[in-house]
């Protein structure tokens, strides 16, 4: 499965989007949109959950920030807007960190593709309408992820888990839209086993 290439920072330090190289606008889904939403939230312009998707709520938040800063209020986060935003608040990367920790806790023994797949399930849930509408809320939804329930989520993620999280945030989805996964060798839930399997990656069966 071709996951696509993307620039990767191997660590938890998050570089803000380059003002001269980025233009974020409605319809884009990426790690840079995650950072944008986090920064706007820190400044009080974005009161929804971080999704990584640039929709109308993000567009309106950008427009409000632009108006407050005396910038052209077009709702597009172009170089001038991103430069001003980066001057106001640092991009902390908390959402990327959470997704990498979940991937590490749930799939650290899996291949890189398998780790990206777990991250993709989180993003698919955010967009599905059947689960909470932000990345953090999906991760911490009660009873959904073993790593959160048993404390493995608190382990330090590896560079591979961070890279996998970035791939998922930038749209890579080896599962083709899966909303669930389980290990058939250890799973006890008949409900999980009853769902049609989309594909198997490593030890995990991915389902809708």
mmCIF file with all atom_site columns, C-alpha atoms in Angstrom:
data_model
loop_
_atom_site.group_PDB
_atom_site.id
_atom_site.type_symbol
_atom_site.label_atom_id
_atom_site.label_alt_id
_atom_site.label_comp_id
_atom_site.label_asym_id
_atom_site.label_entity_id
_atom_site.label_seq_id
_atom_site.pdbx_PDB_ins_code
_atom_site.Cartn_x
_atom_site.Cartn_y
_atom_site.Cartn_z
_atom_site.occupancy
_atom_site.B_iso_or_equiv
_atom_site.pdbx_formal_charge
_atom_site.auth_seq_id
_atom_site.auth_comp_id
_atom_site.auth_asym_id
_atom_site.auth_atom_id
_atom_site.pdbx_PDB_model_num
ATOM 1   C CA . UNK A 1 1   ? 0.000   0.000   0.000  1.00 0.00 ? 1   UNK A CA 1
ATOM 2   C CA . UNK A 1 2   ? 1.459   3.332   -1.035 1.00 0.00 ? 2   UNK A CA 1
ATOM 3   C CA . UNK A 1 3   ? 1.140   5.671   1.906  1.00 0.00 ? 3   UNK A CA 1
ATOM 4   C CA . UNK A 1 4   ? 2.642   8.683   0.180  1.00 0.00 ? 4   UNK A CA 1
ATOM 5   C CA . UNK A 1 5   ? 5.623   10.774  1.162  1.00 0.00 ? 5   UNK A CA 1
ATOM 6   C CA . UNK A 1 6   ? 5.491   13.677  3.555  1.00 0.00 ? 6   UNK A CA 1
ATOM 7   C CA . UNK A 1 7   ? 8.016   15.766  5.416  1.00 0.00 ? 7   UNK A CA 1
ATOM 8   C CA . UNK A 1 8   ? 8.566   14.279  8.847  1.00 0.00 ? 8   UNK A CA 1
ATOM 9   C CA . UNK A 1 9   ? 9.972   15.736  12.006 1.00 0.00 ? 9   UNK A CA 1
ATOM 10  C CA . UNK A 1 10  ? 11.187  12.856  14.168 1.00 0.00 ? 10  UNK A CA 1
ATOM 11  C CA . UNK A 1 11  ? 10.291  14.184  17.580 1.00 0.00 ? 11  UNK A CA 1
ATOM 12  C CA . UNK A 1 12  ? 7.527   15.865  19.514 1.00 0.00 ? 12  UNK A CA 1
ATOM 13  C CA . UNK A 1 13  ? 8.683   19.393  18.722 1.00 0.00 ? 13  UNK A CA 1
ATOM 14  C CA . UNK A 1 14  ? 6.283   20.824  16.176 1.00 0.00 ? 14  UNK A CA 1
ATOM 15  C CA . UNK A 1 15  ? 7.425   23.377  13.632 1.00 0.00 ? 15  UNK A CA 1
ATOM 16  C CA . UNK A 1 16  ? 4.816   25.999  12.786 1.00 0.00 ? 16  UNK A CA 1
ATOM 17  C CA . UNK A 1 17  ? 3.753   26.150  9.133  1.00 0.00 ? 17  UNK A CA 1
ATOM 18  C CA . UNK A 1 18  ? 6.132   28.266  7.070  1.00 0.00 ? 18  UNK A CA 1
ATOM 19  C CA . UNK A 1 19  ? 4.423   31.557  6.279  1.00 0.00 ? 19  UNK A CA 1
ATOM 20  C CA . UNK A 1 20  ? 6.074   31.663  2.869  1.00 0.00 ? 20  UNK A CA 1
ATOM 21  C CA . UNK A 1 21  ? 5.220   28.113  1.857  1.00 0.00 ? 21  UNK A CA 1
ATOM 22  C CA . UNK A 1 22  ? 1.749   27.392  3.212  1.00 0.00 ? 22  UNK A CA 1
ATOM 23  C CA . UNK A 1 23  ? -1.781  28.372  2.241  1.00 0.00 ? 23  UNK A CA 1
ATOM 24  C CA . UNK A 1 24  ? -4.496  26.630  4.182  1.00 0.00 ? 24  UNK A CA 1
ATOM 25  C CA . UNK A 1 25  ? -8.087  26.871  3.029  1.00 0.00 ? 25  UNK A CA 1
ATOM 26  C CA . UNK A 1 26  ? -11.452 25.164  3.153  1.00 0.00 ? 26  UNK A CA 1
ATOM 27  C CA . UNK A 1 27  ? -11.377 21.491  2.151  1.00 0.00 ? 27  UNK A CA 1
ATOM 28  C CA . UNK A 1 28  ? -7.804  20.779  3.271  1.00 0.00 ? 28  UNK A CA 1
ATOM 29  C CA . UNK A 1 29  ? -7.041  18.052  5.816  1.00 0.00 ? 29  UNK A CA 1
ATOM 30  C CA . UNK A 1 30  ? -3.516  18.026  7.214  1.00 0.00 ? 30  UNK A CA 1
ATOM 31  C CA . UNK A 1 31  ? -1.279  18.278  10.265 1.00 0.00 ? 31  UNK A CA 1
ATOM 32  C CA . UNK A 1 32  ? -0.902  21.998  9.481  1.00 0.00 ? 32  UNK A CA 1
ATOM 33  C CA . UNK A 1 33  ? -4.657  22.471  9.876  1.00 0.00 ? 33  UNK A CA 1
ATOM 34  C CA . UNK A 1 34  ? -4.360  20.745  13.272 1.00 0.00 ? 34  UNK A CA 1
ATOM 35  C CA . UNK A 1 35  ? -1.716  23.280  14.284 1.00 0.00 ? 35  UNK A CA 1
ATOM 36  C CA . UNK A 1 36  ? -3.803  26.164  12.940 1.00 0.00 ? 36  UNK A CA 1
ATOM 37  C CA . UNK A 1 37  ? -6.848  25.050  14.923 1.00 0.00 ? 37  UNK A CA 1
ATOM 38  C CA . UNK A 1 38  ? -4.793  24.662  18.101 1.00 0.00 ? 38  UNK A CA 1
ATOM 39  C CA . UNK A 1 39  ? -3.328  28.152  17.727 1.00 0.00 ? 39  UNK A CA 1
ATOM 40  C CA . UNK A 1 40  ? -6.720  29.722  17.012 1.00 0.00 ? 40  UNK A CA 1
ATOM 41  C CA . UNK A 1 41  ? -8.142  27.900  20.035 1.00 0.00 ? 41  UNK A CA 1
ATOM 42  C CA . UNK A 1 42  ? -5.355  29.207  22.283 1.00 0.00 ? 42  UNK A CA 1
ATOM 43  C CA . UNK A 1 43  ? -6.207  32.738  21.137 1.00 0.00 ? 43  UNK A CA 1
ATOM 44  C CA . UNK A 1 44  ? -9.946  32.270  21.724 1.00 0.00 ? 44  UNK A CA 1
ATOM 45  C CA . UNK A 1 45  ? -11.107 32.259  18.105 1.00 0.00 ? 45  UNK A CA 1
ATOM 46  C CA . UNK A 1 46  ? -11.790 28.540  17.695 1.00 0.00 ? 46  UNK A CA 1
ATOM 47  C CA . UNK A 1 47  ? -14.094 26.876  20.223 1.00 0.00 ? 47  UNK A CA 1
ATOM 48  C CA . UNK A 1 48  ? -14.677 23.556  18.449 1.00 0.00 ? 48  UNK A CA 1
ATOM 49  C CA . UNK A 1 49  ? -12.620 20.402  18.821 1.00 0.00 ? 49  UNK A CA 1
ATOM 50  C CA . UNK A 1 50  ? -9.471  19.949  16.745 1.00 0.00 ? 50  UNK A CA 1
ATOM 51  C CA . UNK A 1 51  ? -10.225 17.826  13.684 1.00 0.00 ? 51  UNK A CA 1
ATOM 52  C CA . UNK A 1 52  ? -7.425  18.526  11.217 1.00 0.00 ? 52  UNK A CA 1
ATOM 53  C CA . UNK A 1 53  ? -10.071 19.408  8.614  1.00 0.00 ? 53  UNK A CA 1
ATOM 54  C CA . UNK A 1 54  ? -10.447 22.982  7.350  1.00 0.00 ? 54  UNK A CA 1
ATOM 55  C CA . UNK A 1 55  ? -14.203 23.410  7.296  1.00 0.00 ? 55  UNK A CA 1
ATOM 56  C CA . UNK A 1 56  ? -16.539 26.356  7.725  1.00 0.00 ? 56  UNK A CA 1
ATOM 57  C CA . UNK A 1 57  ? -15.908 26.658  11.481 1.00 0.00 ? 57  UNK A CA 1
ATOM 58  C CA . UNK A 1 58  ? -12.161 26.967  10.894 1.00 0.00 ? 58  UNK A CA 1
ATOM 59  C CA . UNK A 1 59  ? -12.744 29.377  8.028  1.00 0.00 ? 59  UNK A CA 1
ATOM 60  C CA . UNK A 1 60  ? -14.885 31.626  10.240 1.00 0.00 ? 60  UNK A CA 1
ATOM 61  C CA . UNK A 1 61  ? -12.313 31.508  13.035 1.00 0.00 ? 61  UNK A CA 1
ATOM 62  C CA . UNK A 1 62  ? -9.565  32.520  10.604 1.00 0.00 ? 62  UNK A CA 1
ATOM 63  C CA . UNK A 1 63  ? -11.744 35.352  9.322  1.00 0.00 ? 63  UNK A CA 1
ATOM 64  C CA . UNK A 1 64  ? -12.342 36.643  12.852 1.00 0.00 ? 64  UNK A CA 1
ATOM 65  C CA . UNK A 1 65  ? -8.605  36.529  13.589 1.00 0.00 ? 65  UNK A CA 1
ATOM 66  C CA . UNK A 1 66  ? -7.856  38.363  10.351 1.00 0.00 ? 66  UNK A CA 1
ATOM 67  C CA . UNK A 1 67  ? -10.390 41.077  11.142 1.00 0.00 ? 67  UNK A CA 1
ATOM 68  C CA . UNK A 1 68  ? -8.950  41.561  14.630 1.00 0.00 ? 68  UNK A CA 1
ATOM 69  C CA . UNK A 1 69  ? -5.440  41.839  13.176 1.00 0.00 ? 69  UNK A CA 1
ATOM 70  C CA . UNK A 1 70  ? -6.321  44.222  10.374 1.00 0.00 ? 70  UNK A CA 1
ATOM 71  C CA . UNK A 1 71  ? -5.632  41.628  7.688  1.00 0.00 ? 71  UNK A CA 1
ATOM 72  C CA . UNK A 1 72  ? -7.663  40.853  4.590  1.00 0.00 ? 72  UNK A CA 1
ATOM 73  C CA . UNK A 1 73  ? -10.568 38.845  6.046  1.00 0.00 ? 73  UNK A CA 1
ATOM 74  C CA . UNK A 1 74  ? -10.986 36.192  3.370  1.00 0.00 ? 74  UNK A CA 1
ATOM 75  C CA . UNK A 1 75  ? -10.986 33.163  5.675  1.00 0.00 ? 75  UNK A CA 1
ATOM 76  C CA . UNK A 1 76  ? -7.907  31.719  3.956  1.00 0.00 ? 76  UNK A CA 1
ATOM 77  C CA . UNK A 1 77  ? -4.816  31.183  6.089  1.00 0.00 ? 77  UNK A CA 1
ATOM 78  C CA . UNK A 1 78  ? -2.200  32.434  3.675  1.00 0.00 ? 78  UNK A CA 1
ATOM 79  C CA . UNK A 1 79  ? 1.369   33.568  4.399  1.00 0.00 ? 79  UNK A CA 1
ATOM 80  C CA . UNK A 1 80  ? 0.454   36.902  6.027  1.00 0.00 ? 80  UNK A CA 1
ATOM 81  C CA . UNK A 1 81  ? -2.134  35.288  8.305  1.00 0.00 ? 81  UNK A CA 1
ATOM 82  C CA . UNK A 1 82  ? 0.097   32.377  9.285  1.00 0.00 ? 82  UNK A CA 1
ATOM 83  C CA . UNK A 1 83  ? 3.022   34.703  9.962  1.00 0.00 ? 83  UNK A CA 1
ATOM 84  C CA . UNK A 1 84  ? 0.881   36.874  12.245 1.00 0.00 ? 84  UNK A CA 1
ATOM 85  C CA . UNK A 1 85  ? -0.545  33.809  13.977 1.00 0.00 ? 85  UNK A CA 1
ATOM 86  C CA . UNK A 1 86  ? 2.915   32.376  14.593 1.00 0.00 ? 86  UNK A CA 1
ATOM 87  C CA . UNK A 1 87  ? 3.965   35.683  16.143 1.00 0.00 ? 87  UNK A CA 1
ATOM 88  C CA . UNK A 1 88  ? 1.018   35.515  18.537 1.00 0.00 ? 88  UNK A CA 1
ATOM 89  C CA . UNK A 1 89  ? 1.195   31.945  19.802 1.00 0.00 ? 89  UNK A CA 1
ATOM 90  C CA . UNK A 1 90  ? 3.489   28.944  19.542 1.00 0.00 ? 90  UNK A CA 1
ATOM 91  C CA . UNK A 1 91  ? 2.248   25.727  17.928 1.00 0.00 ? 91  UNK A CA 1
ATOM 92  C CA . UNK A 1 92  ? 2.497   23.164  20.744 1.00 0.00 ? 92  UNK A CA 1
ATOM 93  C CA . UNK A 1 93  ? 1.433   20.063  18.812 1.00 0.00 ? 93  UNK A CA 1
ATOM 94  C CA . UNK A 1 94  ? -0.681  18.509  21.570 1.00 0.00 ? 94  UNK A CA 1
ATOM 95  C CA . UNK A 1 95  ? -3.038  16.729  19.171 1.00 0.00 ? 95  UNK A CA 1
ATOM 96  C CA . UNK A 1 96  ? -0.179  15.171  17.224 1.00 0.00 ? 96  UNK A CA 1
ATOM 97  C CA . UNK A 1 97  ? 1.333   14.078  20.524 1.00 0.00 ? 97  UNK A CA 1
ATOM 98  C CA . UNK A 1 98  ? -1.917  12.435  21.633 1.00 0.00 ? 98  UNK A CA 1
ATOM 99  C CA . UNK A 1 99  ? -2.367  10.584  18.355 1.00 0.00 ? 99  UNK A CA 1
ATOM 100 C CA . UNK A 1 100 ? 1.238   9.348   18.412 1.00 0.00 ? 100 UNK A CA 1
ATOM 101 C CA . UNK A 1 101 ? 0.801   8.121   21.994 1.00 0.00 ? 101 UNK A CA 1
ATOM 102 C CA . UNK A 1 102 ? -2.359  6.235   21.048 1.00 0.00 ? 102 UNK A CA 1
ATOM 103 C CA . UNK A 1 103 ? -0.662  4.641   18.045 1.00 0.00 ? 103 UNK A CA 1
ATOM 104 C CA . UNK A 1 104 ? 2.307   3.611   20.182 1.00 0.00 ? 104 UNK A CA 1
ATOM 105 C CA . UNK A 1 105 ? 0.060   2.166   22.888 1.00 0.00 ? 105 UNK A CA 1
ATOM 106 C CA . UNK A 1 106 ? -2.197  0.303   20.481 1.00 0.00 ? 106 UNK A CA 1
ATOM 107 C CA . UNK A 1 107 ? 0.147   -0.781  17.695 1.00 0.00 ? 107 UNK A CA 1
ATOM 108 C CA . UNK A 1 108 ? 3.822   -0.432  18.601 1.00 0.00 ? 108 UNK A CA 1
ATOM 109 C CA . UNK A 1 109 ? 4.462   -4.060  17.587 1.00 0.00 ? 109 UNK A CA 1
ATOM 110 C CA . UNK A 1 110 ? 2.882   -3.554  14.168 1.00 0.00 ? 110 UNK A CA 1
ATOM 111 C CA . UNK A 1 111 ? 4.446   -2.536  10.869 1.00 0.00 ? 111 UNK A CA 1
ATOM 112 C CA . UNK A 1 112 ? 4.572   1.132   9.927  1.00 0.00 ? 112 UNK A CA 1
ATOM 113 C CA . UNK A 1 113 ? 1.521   0.606   7.706  1.00 0.00 ? 113 UNK A CA 1
ATOM 114 C CA . UNK A 1 114 ? -0.274  -0.988  10.643 1.00 0.00 ? 114 UNK A CA 1
ATOM 115 C CA . UNK A 1 115 ? 0.528   1.996   12.840 1.00 0.00 ? 115 UNK A CA 1
ATOM 116 C CA . UNK A 1 116 ? -0.704  4.469   10.232 1.00 0.00 ? 116 UNK A CA 1
ATOM 117 C CA . UNK A 1 117 ? -3.868  2.371   9.960  1.00 0.00 ? 117 UNK A CA 1
ATOM 118 C CA . UNK A 1 118 ? -4.647  2.804   13.666 1.00 0.00 ? 118 UNK A CA 1
ATOM 119 C CA . UNK A 1 119 ? -4.207  6.553   13.320 1.00 0.00 ? 119 UNK A CA 1
ATOM 120 C CA . UNK A 1 120 ? -6.447  6.560   10.266 1.00 0.00 ? 120 UNK A CA 1
ATOM 121 C CA . UNK A 1 121 ? -9.237  4.870   12.234 1.00 0.00 ? 121 UNK A CA 1
ATOM 122 C CA . UNK A 1 122 ? -9.194  7.804   14.651 1.00 0.00 ? 122 UNK A CA 1
ATOM 123 C CA . UNK A 1 123 ? -9.460  10.316  11.801 1.00 0.00 ? 123 UNK A CA 1
ATOM 124 C CA . UNK A 1 124 ? -12.196 8.276   10.107 1.00 0.00 ? 124 UNK A CA 1
ATOM 125 C CA . UNK A 1 125 ? -14.188 8.328   13.336 1.00 0.00 ? 125 UNK A CA 1
ATOM 126 C CA . UNK A 1 126 ? -13.881 12.105  13.591 1.00 0.00 ? 126 UNK A CA 1
ATOM 127 C CA . UNK A 1 127 ? -15.375 12.469  10.108 1.00 0.00 ? 127 UNK A CA 1
ATOM 128 C CA . UNK A 1 128 ? -18.012 9.740   10.418 1.00 0.00 ? 128 UNK A CA 1
ATOM 129 C CA . UNK A 1 129 ? -20.718 11.475  12.446 1.00 0.00 ? 129 UNK A CA 1
ATOM 130 C CA . UNK A 1 130 ? -21.045 8.321   14.574 1.00 0.00 ? 130 UNK A CA 1
ATOM 131 C CA . UNK A 1 131 ? -18.353 9.313   17.059 1.00 0.00 ? 131 UNK A CA 1
ATOM 132 C CA . UNK A 1 132 ? -17.209 12.490  18.824 1.00 0.00 ? 132 UNK A CA 1
ATOM 133 C CA . UNK A 1 133 ? -16.236 15.291  16.465 1.00 0.00 ? 133 UNK A CA 1
ATOM 134 C CA . UNK A 1 134 ? -12.653 15.949  17.519 1.00 0.00 ? 134 UNK A CA 1
ATOM 135 C CA . UNK A 1 135 ? -9.452  13.919  17.558 1.00 0.00 ? 135 UNK A CA 1
ATOM 136 C CA . UNK A 1 136 ? -8.963  14.194  21.311 1.00 0.00 ? 136 UNK A CA 1
ATOM 137 C CA . UNK A 1 137 ? -12.565 13.265  22.083 1.00 0.00 ? 137 UNK A CA 1
ATOM 138 C CA . UNK A 1 138 ? -12.338 10.183  19.858 1.00 0.00 ? 138 UNK A CA 1
ATOM 139 C CA . UNK A 1 139 ? -9.103  9.096   21.528 1.00 0.00 ? 139 UNK A CA 1
ATOM 140 C CA . UNK A 1 140 ? -10.484 9.480   25.047 1.00 0.00 ? 140 UNK A CA 1
ATOM 141 C CA . UNK A 1 141 ? -14.007 8.198   24.404 1.00 0.00 ? 141 UNK A CA 1
ATOM 142 C CA . UNK A 1 142 ? -14.676 5.758   27.209 1.00 0.00 ? 142 UNK A CA 1
ATOM 143 C CA . UNK A 1 143 ? -14.121 2.098   26.454 1.00 0.00 ? 143 UNK A CA 1
ATOM 144 C CA . UNK A 1 144 ? -12.898 2.536   22.886 1.00 0.00 ? 144 UNK A CA 1
ATOM 145 C CA . UNK A 1 145 ? -9.133  2.018   23.072 1.00 0.00 ? 145 UNK A CA 1
ATOM 146 C CA . UNK A 1 146 ? -7.392  -0.517  25.297 1.00 0.00 ? 146 UNK A CA 1
ATOM 147 C CA . UNK A 1 147 ? -4.238  1.605   25.520 1.00 0.00 ? 147 UNK A CA 1
ATOM 148 C CA . UNK A 1 148 ? -6.179  4.471   27.091 1.00 0.00 ? 148 UNK A CA 1
ATOM 149 C CA . UNK A 1 149 ? -7.997  2.180   29.524 1.00 0.00 ? 149 UNK A CA 1
ATOM 150 C CA . UNK A 1 150 ? -4.938  0.265   30.727 1.00 0.00 ? 150 UNK A CA 1
ATOM 151 C CA . UNK A 1 151 ? -2.428  3.126   30.800 1.00 0.00 ? 151 UNK A CA 1
ATOM 152 C CA . UNK A 1 152 ? -0.262  2.164   27.816 1.00 0.00 ? 152 UNK A CA 1
ATOM 153 C CA . UNK A 1 153 ? -1.283  5.506   26.320 1.00 0.00 ? 153 UNK A CA 1
ATOM 154 C CA . UNK A 1 154 ? 1.097   7.147   28.807 1.00 0.00 ? 154 UNK A CA 1
ATOM 155 C CA . UNK A 1 155 ? 4.171   5.437   27.330 1.00 0.00 ? 155 UNK A CA 1
ATOM 156 C CA . UNK A 1 156 ? 6.553   7.654   25.378 1.00 0.00 ? 156 UNK A CA 1
ATOM 157 C CA . UNK A 1 157 ? 5.892   7.268   21.643 1.00 0.00 ? 157 UNK A CA 1
ATOM 158 C CA . UNK A 1 158 ? 8.700   6.355   19.275 1.00 0.00 ? 158 UNK A CA 1
ATOM 159 C CA . UNK A 1 159 ? 9.815   8.319   16.233 1.00 0.00 ? 159 UNK A CA 1
ATOM 160 C CA . UNK A 1 160 ? 7.964   5.742   14.114 1.00 0.00 ? 160 UNK A CA 1
ATOM 161 C CA . UNK A 1 161 ? 4.703   6.348   15.980 1.00 0.00 ? 161 UNK A CA 1
ATOM 162 C CA . UNK A 1 162 ? 5.094   10.088  15.512 1.00 0.00 ? 162 UNK A CA 1
ATOM 163 C CA . UNK A 1 163 ? 5.763   9.613   11.809 1.00 0.00 ? 163 UNK A CA 1
ATOM 164 C CA . UNK A 1 164 ? 2.687   7.374   11.542 1.00 0.00 ? 164 UNK A CA 1
ATOM 165 C CA . UNK A 1 165 ? 0.557   9.994   13.294 1.00 0.00 ? 165 UNK A CA 1
ATOM 166 C CA . UNK A 1 166 ? 1.729   12.625  10.818 1.00 0.00 ? 166 UNK A CA 1
ATOM 167 C CA . UNK A 1 167 ? 0.883   10.352  7.884  1.00 0.00 ? 167 UNK A CA 1
ATOM 168 C CA . UNK A 1 168 ? -2.629  9.781   9.225  1.00 0.00 ? 168 UNK A CA 1
ATOM 169 C CA . UNK A 1 169 ? -3.181  13.486  9.882  1.00 0.00 ? 169 UNK A CA 1
ATOM 170 C CA . UNK A 1 170 ? -2.108  14.203  6.309  1.00 0.00 ? 170 UNK A CA 1
ATOM 171 C CA . UNK A 1 171 ? -4.733  11.838  4.916  1.00 0.00 ? 171 UNK A CA 1
ATOM 172 C CA . UNK A 1 172 ? -3.018  8.449   4.558  1.00 0.00 ? 172 UNK A CA 1
ATOM 173 C CA . UNK A 1 173 ? -5.544  5.649   5.137  1.00 0.00 ? 173 UNK A CA 1
ATOM 174 C CA . UNK A 1 174 ? -4.436  2.071   4.423  1.00 0.00 ? 174 UNK A CA 1
ATOM 175 C CA . UNK A 1 175 ? -7.791  0.865   5.808  1.00 0.00 ? 175 UNK A CA 1
ATOM 176 C CA . UNK A 1 176 ? -9.988  2.511   3.169  1.00 0.00 ? 176 UNK A CA 1
ATOM 177 C CA . UNK A 1 177 ? -12.351 4.008   5.719  1.00 0.00 ? 177 UNK A CA 1
ATOM 178 C CA . UNK A 1 178 ? -12.351 1.562   8.633  1.00 0.00 ? 178 UNK A CA 1
ATOM 179 C CA . UNK A 1 179 ? -13.957 2.677   11.893 1.00 0.00 ? 179 UNK A CA 1
ATOM 180 C CA . UNK A 1 180 ? -12.915 -0.285  14.058 1.00 0.00 ? 180 UNK A CA 1
ATOM 181 C CA . UNK A 1 181 ? -10.100 -2.791  14.426 1.00 0.00 ? 181 UNK A CA 1
ATOM 182 C CA . UNK A 1 182 ? -9.376  -5.752  16.677 1.00 0.00 ? 182 UNK A CA 1
ATOM 183 C CA . UNK A 1 183 ? -6.911  -8.575  17.134 1.00 0.00 ? 183 UNK A CA 1
ATOM 184 C CA . UNK A 1 184 ? -8.823  -11.780 16.261 1.00 0.00 ? 184 UNK A CA 1
ATOM 185 C CA . UNK A 1 185 ? -6.361  -13.904 18.248 1.00 0.00 ? 185 UNK A CA 1
ATOM 186 C CA . UNK A 1 186 ? -7.239  -12.270 21.560 1.00 0.00 ? 186 UNK A CA 1
ATOM 187 C CA . UNK A 1 187 ? -10.571 -10.505 20.997 1.00 0.00 ? 187 UNK A CA 1
ATOM 188 C CA . UNK A 1 188 ? -13.505 -11.711 23.081 1.00 0.00 ? 188 UNK A CA 1
ATOM 189 C CA . UNK A 1 189 ? -16.175 -9.364  21.725 1.00 0.00 ? 189 UNK A CA 1
ATOM 190 C CA . UNK A 1 190 ? -18.624 -11.201 19.494 1.00 0.00 ? 190 UNK A CA 1
ATOM 191 C CA . UNK A 1 191 ? -19.833 -7.814  18.256 1.00 0.00 ? 191 UNK A CA 1
ATOM 192 C CA . UNK A 1 192 ? -16.362 -7.005  16.913 1.00 0.00 ? 192 UNK A CA 1
ATOM 193 C CA . UNK A 1 193 ? -16.021 -10.409 15.294 1.00 0.00 ? 193 UNK A CA 1
ATOM 194 C CA . UNK A 1 194 ? -19.417 -10.110 13.622 1.00 0.00 ? 194 UNK A CA 1
ATOM 195 C CA . UNK A 1 195 ? -18.524 -7.016  11.598 1.00 0.00 ? 195 UNK A CA 1
ATOM 196 C CA . UNK A 1 196 ? -17.397 -7.480  7.970  1.00 0.00 ? 196 UNK A CA 1
ATOM 197 C CA . UNK A 1 197 ? -13.616 -7.304  7.671  1.00 0.00 ? 197 UNK A CA 1
ATOM 198 C CA . UNK A 1 198 ? -12.290 -4.764  5.176  1.00 0.00 ? 198 UNK A CA 1
ATOM 199 C CA . UNK A 1 199 ? -8.710  -5.990  5.358  1.00 0.00 ? 199 UNK A CA 1
ATOM 200 C CA . UNK A 1 200 ? -6.096  -7.374  7.718  1.00 0.00 ? 200 UNK A CA 1
ATOM 201 C CA . UNK A 1 201 ? -2.834  -5.577  8.480  1.00 0.00 ? 201 UNK A CA 1
ATOM 202 C CA . UNK A 1 202 ? -0.511  -7.465  10.765 1.00 0.00 ? 202 UNK A CA 1
ATOM 203 C CA . UNK A 1 203 ? -2.373  -8.630  13.864 1.00 0.00 ? 203 UNK A CA 1
ATOM 204 C CA . UNK A 1 204 ? -5.382  -6.351  13.317 1.00 0.00 ? 204 UNK A CA 1
ATOM 205 C CA . UNK A 1 205 ? -8.575  -6.900  11.360 1.00 0.00 ? 205 UNK A CA 1
ATOM 206 C CA . UNK A 1 206 ? -10.101 -3.569  10.264 1.00 0.00 ? 206 UNK A CA 1
ATOM 207 C CA . UNK A 1 207 ? -13.866 -3.232  9.963  1.00 0.00 ? 207 UNK A CA 1
ATOM 208 C CA . UNK A 1 208 ? -16.609 -0.676  9.416  1.00 0.00 ? 208 UNK A CA 1
#
